[in-house]
CSV table of C-alpha atoms in Angstrom, one decimal:
chain,number,residue,atom,x,y,z
A,7,UNK,CA,50.8,9.6,-29.9
A,8,UNK,CA,47.7,11.0,-28.4
A,9,UNK,CA,47.2,14.5,-27.0
A,10,UNK,CA,45.8,15.2,-23.5
A,11,UNK,CA,45.2,18.2,-21.2
A,12,UNK,CA,47.3,17.9,-18.0
A,13,UNK,CA,48.4,20.0,-15.1
A,14,UNK,CA,51.2,19.5,-12.6
A,15,UNK,CA,49.9,21.6,-9.7
A,16,UNK,CA,46.9,23.6,-8.7
A,17,UNK,CA,46.6,27.1,-10.1
A,18,UNK,CA,45.1,29.4,-12.7
A,19,UNK,CA,44.5,28.8,-16.4
A,20,UNK,CA,48.2,28.9,-17.2
A,21,UNK,CA,48.8,25.5,-15.5
A,22,UNK,CA,46.9,23.7,-18.2
A,23,UNK,CA,49.0,22.2,-21.0
A,24,UNK,CA,48.2,20.0,-24.0
A,25,UNK,CA,50.8,17.3,-24.0
A,26,UNK,CA,51.6,14.4,-26.2
A,27,UNK,CA,51.1,11.1,-24.4
A,28,UNK,CA,51.3,7.4,-25.5
A,29,UNK,CA,48.1,6.2,-27.1
A,30,UNK,CA,46.1,4.7,-24.3
A,31,UNK,CA,45.2,1.0,-24.9
A,32,UNK,CA,42.2,-0.8,-23.6
A,33,UNK,CA,42.5,-3.6,-21.1
A,34,UNK,CA,40.0,-6.4,-20.5
A,35,UNK,CA,36.5,-5.1,-20.5
A,36,UNK,CA,37.5,-1.6,-21.7
A,37,UNK,CA,37.2,0.4,-25.0
A,38,UNK,CA,39.3,3.1,-26.5
A,39,UNK,CA,37.4,6.0,-28.0
A,40,UNK,CA,38.7,8.6,-30.4
A,41,UNK,CA,37.1,11.7,-28.9
A,42,UNK,CA,35.1,14.0,-31.2
A,43,UNK,CA,33.7,16.3,-28.5
A,44,UNK,CA,34.2,16.7,-24.8
A,45,UNK,CA,32.3,19.2,-22.6
A,46,UNK,CA,33.9,21.3,-19.9
A,47,UNK,CA,32.4,22.0,-16.5
A,48,UNK,CA,32.7,24.6,-13.7
A,49,UNK,CA,33.7,21.8,-11.3
A,50,UNK,CA,36.8,21.1,-13.4
A,51,UNK,CA,37.9,24.8,-12.9
A,52,UNK,CA,37.5,24.4,-9.1
A,53,UNK,CA,39.4,21.2,-9.1
A,54,UNK,CA,42.2,22.7,-11.1
A,55,UNK,CA,42.4,25.7,-8.8
A,56,UNK,CA,42.5,23.4,-5.7
A,57,UNK,CA,39.2,24.8,-4.3
A,58,UNK,CA,37.8,21.2,-4.0
A,59,UNK,CA,41.0,19.6,-2.7
A,60,UNK,CA,39.4,18.3,0.5
A,61,UNK,CA,36.5,16.8,-1.4
A,62,UNK,CA,38.1,15.7,-4.7
A,63,UNK,CA,41.9,15.9,-4.5
A,64,UNK,CA,44.0,15.8,-7.6
A,65,UNK,CA,46.9,13.4,-8.2
A,66,UNK,CA,49.7,15.0,-10.3
A,67,UNK,CA,50.2,15.1,-13.2
A,68,UNK,CA,46.4,15.3,-13.4
A,69,UNK,CA,44.3,14.9,-16.5
A,70,UNK,CA,40.9,16.5,-16.8
A,71,UNK,CA,37.4,15.9,-18.1
A,72,UNK,CA,34.5,13.5,-17.7
A,73,UNK,CA,32.2,14.1,-20.6
A,74,UNK,CA,32.9,12.8,-24.1
A,75,UNK,CA,31.5,11.5,-27.4
A,76,UNK,CA,33.4,9.8,-30.2
A,77,UNK,CA,34.1,6.7,-32.2
A,78,UNK,CA,35.3,3.4,-30.8
A,79,UNK,CA,38.9,2.9,-31.9
A,80,UNK,CA,39.8,-0.4,-30.2
A,81,UNK,CA,38.1,-3.1,-28.0
A,82,UNK,CA,39.6,-4.7,-25.0
A,83,UNK,CA,39.3,-8.5,-24.4
A,84,UNK,CA,35.9,-9.7,-23.5
A,85,UNK,CA,33.9,-6.7,-24.8
A,86,UNK,CA,30.8,-7.6,-26.8
A,87,UNK,CA,27.9,-5.7,-28.3
A,88,UNK,CA,30.2,-3.0,-29.6
A,89,UNK,CA,32.4,-2.6,-32.6
A,90,UNK,CA,35.3,-0.5,-33.9
A,91,UNK,CA,33.8,2.6,-35.5
A,92,UNK,CA,30.6,2.7,-33.4
A,93,UNK,CA,29.6,6.2,-32.4
A,94,UNK,CA,29.2,6.5,-28.7
A,95,UNK,CA,28.8,8.9,-25.8
A,96,UNK,CA,30.0,8.2,-22.3
A,97,UNK,CA,32.0,9.3,-19.3
A,98,UNK,CA,35.4,8.9,-17.7
A,99,UNK,CA,35.9,8.6,-13.9
A,100,UNK,CA,39.6,9.1,-14.3
A,101,UNK,CA,39.6,12.8,-15.4
A,102,UNK,CA,40.8,11.9,-18.8
A,103,UNK,CA,38.3,12.9,-21.4
A,104,UNK,CA,39.9,16.2,-22.5
A,105,UNK,CA,42.1,14.3,-24.9
A,106,UNK,CA,42.2,12.9,-28.4
A,107,UNK,CA,41.7,9.4,-27.1
A,108,UNK,CA,40.2,8.1,-23.9
A,109,UNK,CA,40.0,4.6,-22.4
A,110,UNK,CA,37.0,3.6,-20.2
A,111,UNK,CA,35.1,0.5,-19.1
A,112,UNK,CA,32.7,-0.7,-21.8
A,113,UNK,CA,29.8,-0.2,-19.4
A,114,UNK,CA,30.5,3.6,-19.4
A,115,UNK,CA,29.6,4.1,-23.0
A,116,UNK,CA,26.3,4.0,-24.9
A,117,UNK,CA,25.5,4.3,-28.6
A,118,UNK,CA,25.0,7.9,-29.6
A,119,UNK,CA,21.5,8.5,-31.2
A,120,UNK,CA,22.0,9.7,-34.7
A,121,UNK,CA,19.7,12.7,-34.0
A,122,UNK,CA,22.0,14.0,-31.2
A,123,UNK,CA,24.9,16.2,-32.4
A,124,UNK,CA,28.4,15.4,-31.4
A,125,UNK,CA,28.7,18.6,-29.3
A,126,UNK,CA,25.6,17.8,-27.3
A,127,UNK,CA,26.5,14.2,-26.9
A,128,UNK,CA,30.0,15.1,-25.7
A,129,UNK,CA,28.8,17.5,-23.1
A,130,UNK,CA,25.7,15.8,-21.7
A,131,UNK,CA,27.1,13.6,-18.9
A,132,UNK,CA,28.1,15.9,-16.0
A,133,UNK,CA,25.4,18.5,-16.6
A,134,UNK,CA,22.7,16.0,-17.5
A,135,UNK,CA,23.2,13.6,-14.7
A,136,UNK,CA,23.7,16.4,-12.1
A,137,UNK,CA,20.3,17.9,-13.2
A,138,UNK,CA,18.6,14.5,-13.2
A,139,UNK,CA,19.8,13.8,-9.6
A,140,UNK,CA,18.9,17.3,-8.4
A,141,UNK,CA,15.4,17.1,-9.8
A,142,UNK,CA,14.8,13.6,-8.4
A,143,UNK,CA,16.1,14.7,-4.9
A,144,UNK,CA,13.4,17.3,-4.4
A,145,UNK,CA,10.5,15.0,-5.4
A,146,UNK,CA,8.7,17.3,-7.8
A,147,UNK,CA,5.0,16.8,-8.3
A,148,UNK,CA,2.7,18.2,-11.0
A,149,UNK,CA,1.2,21.6,-10.0
A,150,UNK,CA,4.0,22.5,-7.6
A,151,UNK,CA,6.2,25.7,-7.9
A,152,UNK,CA,9.9,25.1,-7.8
A,153,UNK,CA,12.6,27.8,-8.0
A,154,UNK,CA,16.0,27.2,-9.7
A,155,UNK,CA,19.1,29.4,-9.4
A,156,UNK,CA,21.5,29.6,-12.3
A,157,UNK,CA,18.6,28.6,-14.5
A,158,UNK,CA,20.3,29.5,-17.8
A,159,UNK,CA,23.6,27.6,-17.0
A,160,UNK,CA,24.6,24.2,-18.3
A,161,UNK,CA,22.9,22.3,-15.4
A,162,UNK,CA,20.1,24.8,-14.8
A,163,UNK,CA,18.8,24.6,-18.4
A,164,UNK,CA,18.4,20.9,-18.1
A,165,UNK,CA,16.9,21.1,-14.6
A,166,UNK,CA,14.2,23.5,-15.7
A,167,UNK,CA,13.2,21.4,-18.7
A,168,UNK,CA,13.0,18.2,-16.6
A,169,UNK,CA,10.8,20.0,-14.1
A,170,UNK,CA,8.5,21.3,-16.9
A,171,UNK,CA,8.1,17.7,-18.2
A,172,UNK,CA,6.7,16.9,-14.7
A,173,UNK,CA,4.1,19.6,-14.8
A,174,UNK,CA,5.9,21.9,-12.4
A,175,UNK,CA,5.7,25.7,-12.5
A,176,UNK,CA,9.3,26.7,-12.7
A,177,UNK,CA,10.7,30.1,-11.4
A,178,UNK,CA,14.1,30.4,-13.2
A,179,UNK,CA,16.6,32.9,-11.7
A,180,UNK,CA,19.0,34.3,-14.3
A,181,UNK,CA,20.5,37.4,-15.7
A,182,UNK,CA,18.7,39.9,-17.9
A,183,UNK,CA,20.1,38.5,-21.2
A,184,UNK,CA,18.5,35.1,-20.5
A,185,UNK,CA,15.0,36.1,-19.5
A,186,UNK,CA,13.4,35.7,-22.9
A,187,UNK,CA,15.1,32.4,-23.6
A,188,UNK,CA,13.8,30.9,-20.3
A,189,UNK,CA,10.3,32.1,-21.1
A,190,UNK,CA,10.6,30.2,-24.4
A,191,UNK,CA,11.1,27.1,-22.4
A,192,UNK,CA,8.0,27.7,-20.4
A,193,UNK,CA,9.8,29.0,-17.4
A,194,UNK,CA,8.7,32.0,-15.3
A,195,UNK,CA,11.9,34.0,-15.5
A,196,UNK,CA,13.1,36.4,-12.8
A,197,UNK,CA,16.3,38.4,-12.5
A,198,UNK,CA,18.7,37.9,-9.7
A,199,UNK,CA,19.9,40.8,-7.5
A,200,UNK,CA,18.5,43.0,-4.8
A,201,UNK,CA,14.8,42.4,-4.0
A,202,UNK,CA,14.9,38.9,-5.5
A,203,UNK,CA,13.0,37.3,-2.5
A,204,UNK,CA,10.2,39.8,-2.9
A,205,UNK,CA,10.0,39.2,-6.7
A,206,UNK,CA,9.8,35.5,-6.2
A,207,UNK,CA,7.0,35.9,-3.6
A,208,UNK,CA,5.1,38.1,-6.0
A,209,UNK,CA,5.4,35.4,-8.7
A,210,UNK,CA,4.4,32.6,-6.3
A,211,UNK,CA,1.7,33.9,-3.9
A,212,UNK,CA,1.0,30.3,-2.9
A,213,UNK,CA,4.6,29.8,-1.9
A,214,UNK,CA,7.6,27.9,-3.3
A,215,UNK,CA,7.5,24.1,-2.7
A,216,UNK,CA,11.1,23.3,-3.5
A,217,UNK,CA,14.4,25.0,-4.5
A,218,UNK,CA,17.3,23.7,-6.7
A,219,UNK,CA,20.5,25.7,-6.3
A,220,UNK,CA,23.0,25.4,-9.2
A,221,UNK,CA,24.9,28.6,-8.5
A,222,UNK,CA,25.7,28.9,-4.7
A,223,UNK,CA,26.5,32.3,-3.0
A,224,UNK,CA,23.5,32.5,-0.7
A,225,UNK,CA,20.7,30.8,-2.5
A,226,UNK,CA,20.3,28.1,0.1
A,227,UNK,CA,19.6,30.8,2.7
A,228,UNK,CA,17.2,32.5,0.2
A,229,UNK,CA,15.3,29.3,-0.2
A,230,UNK,CA,15.0,28.9,3.6
A,231,UNK,CA,13.8,32.5,3.9
A,232,UNK,CA,11.1,31.7,1.3
A,233,UNK,CA,9.8,29.0,3.6
A,234,UNK,CA,11.1,26.0,1.7
A,235,UNK,CA,11.7,22.9,3.8
A,236,UNK,CA,15.4,21.9,4.1
A,237,UNK,CA,14.5,18.4,2.8
A,238,UNK,CA,13.2,20.0,-0.4
A,239,UNK,CA,16.3,22.1,-1.1
A,240,UNK,CA,19.1,20.7,-3.2
A,241,UNK,CA,22.4,22.5,-3.9
A,242,UNK,CA,25.0,21.1,-6.2
A,243,UNK,CA,27.7,23.6,-5.2
A,244,UNK,CA,27.2,25.2,-1.8
A,245,UNK,CA,28.5,22.4,0.4
A,246,UNK,CA,29.2,24.7,3.4
A,247,UNK,CA,25.6,25.9,3.4
A,248,UNK,CA,24.3,22.4,3.1
A,249,UNK,CA,26.3,21.2,6.1
A,250,UNK,CA,25.1,24.2,8.1
A,251,UNK,CA,21.4,23.9,7.2
A,252,UNK,CA,20.9,20.2,6.5
A,253,UNK,CA,19.8,20.6,2.9
A,254,UNK,CA,20.6,18.0,0.2
A,255,UNK,CA,23.6,17.9,-2.1
A,256,UNK,CA,22.5,15.4,-4.7
A,257,UNK,CA,24.4,15.9,-8.0
A,258,UNK,CA,26.4,14.0,-10.5
A,259,UNK,CA,27.6,11.3,-8.1
A,260,UNK,CA,23.9,10.4,-7.3
A,261,UNK,CA,23.0,9.6,-10.9
A,262,UNK,CA,26.3,8.9,-12.8
A,263,UNK,CA,25.2,5.8,-14.6
A,264,UNK,CA,25.2,5.0,-18.3
A,265,UNK,CA,21.4,4.3,-18.1
A,266,UNK,CA,20.7,7.9,-16.9
A,267,UNK,CA,23.0,9.2,-19.6
A,268,UNK,CA,21.3,7.1,-22.3
A,269,UNK,CA,17.8,8.2,-21.1
A,270,UNK,CA,18.9,11.9,-21.4
A,271,UNK,CA,20.3,11.3,-24.8
A,272,UNK,CA,17.0,9.7,-25.9
A,273,UNK,CA,15.1,12.8,-24.6
A,274,UNK,CA,17.4,15.0,-26.7
A,275,UNK,CA,16.9,12.8,-29.8
A,276,UNK,CA,13.1,13.0,-29.3
A,277,UNK,CA,13.2,16.8,-29.2
A,278,UNK,CA,12.1,16.8,-25.6
A,279,UNK,CA,15.3,18.2,-24.2
A,280,UNK,CA,17.3,21.0,-25.6
A,281,UNK,CA,21.0,21.5,-24.7
A,282,UNK,CA,22.3,24.7,-26.3
A,283,UNK,CA,26.0,24.9,-27.2
A,284,UNK,CA,27.5,28.2,-26.2
A,285,UNK,CA,30.9,27.7,-27.9
A,286,UNK,CA,33.3,25.2,-29.2
A,287,UNK,CA,37.1,25.3,-29.0
A,288,UNK,CA,39.9,23.0,-30.3
A,289,UNK,CA,41.7,21.1,-27.7
A,290,UNK,CA,44.8,23.4,-28.2
A,291,UNK,CA,42.7,26.3,-26.9
A,292,UNK,CA,41.6,24.7,-23.7
A,293,UNK,CA,42.8,27.7,-21.7
A,294,UNK,CA,40.6,30.0,-23.8
A,295,UNK,CA,37.6,27.7,-23.3
A,296,UNK,CA,37.9,27.7,-19.5
A,297,UNK,CA,38.5,31.5,-19.6
A,298,UNK,CA,35.1,31.9,-21.3
A,299,UNK,CA,33.5,29.5,-18.8
A,300,UNK,CA,35.0,31.2,-15.8
A,301,UNK,CA,33.7,34.6,-16.9
A,302,UNK,CA,30.2,33.3,-16.1
A,303,UNK,CA,26.9,34.1,-17.7
A,304,UNK,CA,27.3,31.3,-20.3
A,305,UNK,CA,24.0,30.0,-21.8
A,306,UNK,CA,24.5,26.3,-22.2
A,307,UNK,CA,27.7,24.2,-22.7
A,308,UNK,CA,31.2,25.0,-23.9
A,309,UNK,CA,32.8,22.0,-25.7
A,310,UNK,CA,36.3,21.0,-26.7
A,311,UNK,CA,36.6,19.4,-30.2
A,312,UNK,CA,39.9,17.4,-30.2
């Protein structure tokens, strides 16, 4: 028997259970992977709570999780180029990676570079592809100034590094405890809170060219107040503001391919992309893992280790 995180109705953390389930078996074109690490993400909290029911409804009993890394346990018919025991990273589109074993189409896994840790490999998909899409959506050019909200979060930290690789001056908005860390990444760090717009203007006297919002709660309006054009603002979370103001919402769905994931893993392996791990939890402590995530102010990723 395998173990998997499931919930039967929307609610708070106490709806999450770790249950024994039959070992999932791969069908034609699929692989079964024994999960070593699986990242957790804020969107999963919102789905579990029902906050995204209109956009991404759950079917009960619902599993959970997209990111994973592990070892191939079984190959389905017709799968070639992979072997049992191969170390891979990948993604599930069935909300099923928070488990000891996951089955996915073979084209949703790639070989894990040896230089990439299990924890990073297992938490790279959602945050990494979301960051990739958000950066691409605003069309950054060398010499520009781009502001990023939630710059020290799981997505934000990848966004700021991808922007720096493109020769962009990055203004990273974060709390006081993350200011020095962002500066170490070459980011111009600024604290959120009252007077933020004035602080950004002082840091960017030539103006802000684009804005990537990974946090929500008014940052789209802040970007517009700074004179950023709507077509150069991307929010991955504030869909109501996007609908009202006509800004972009490119995120994971705009870049959720294995090629993008493999490209990001190669950047990590080459030392060009850092993905800090804030904490790891065994699968049995999934509620505690999400409790830490939902308190906010986490630097980097929280990972389950089944």
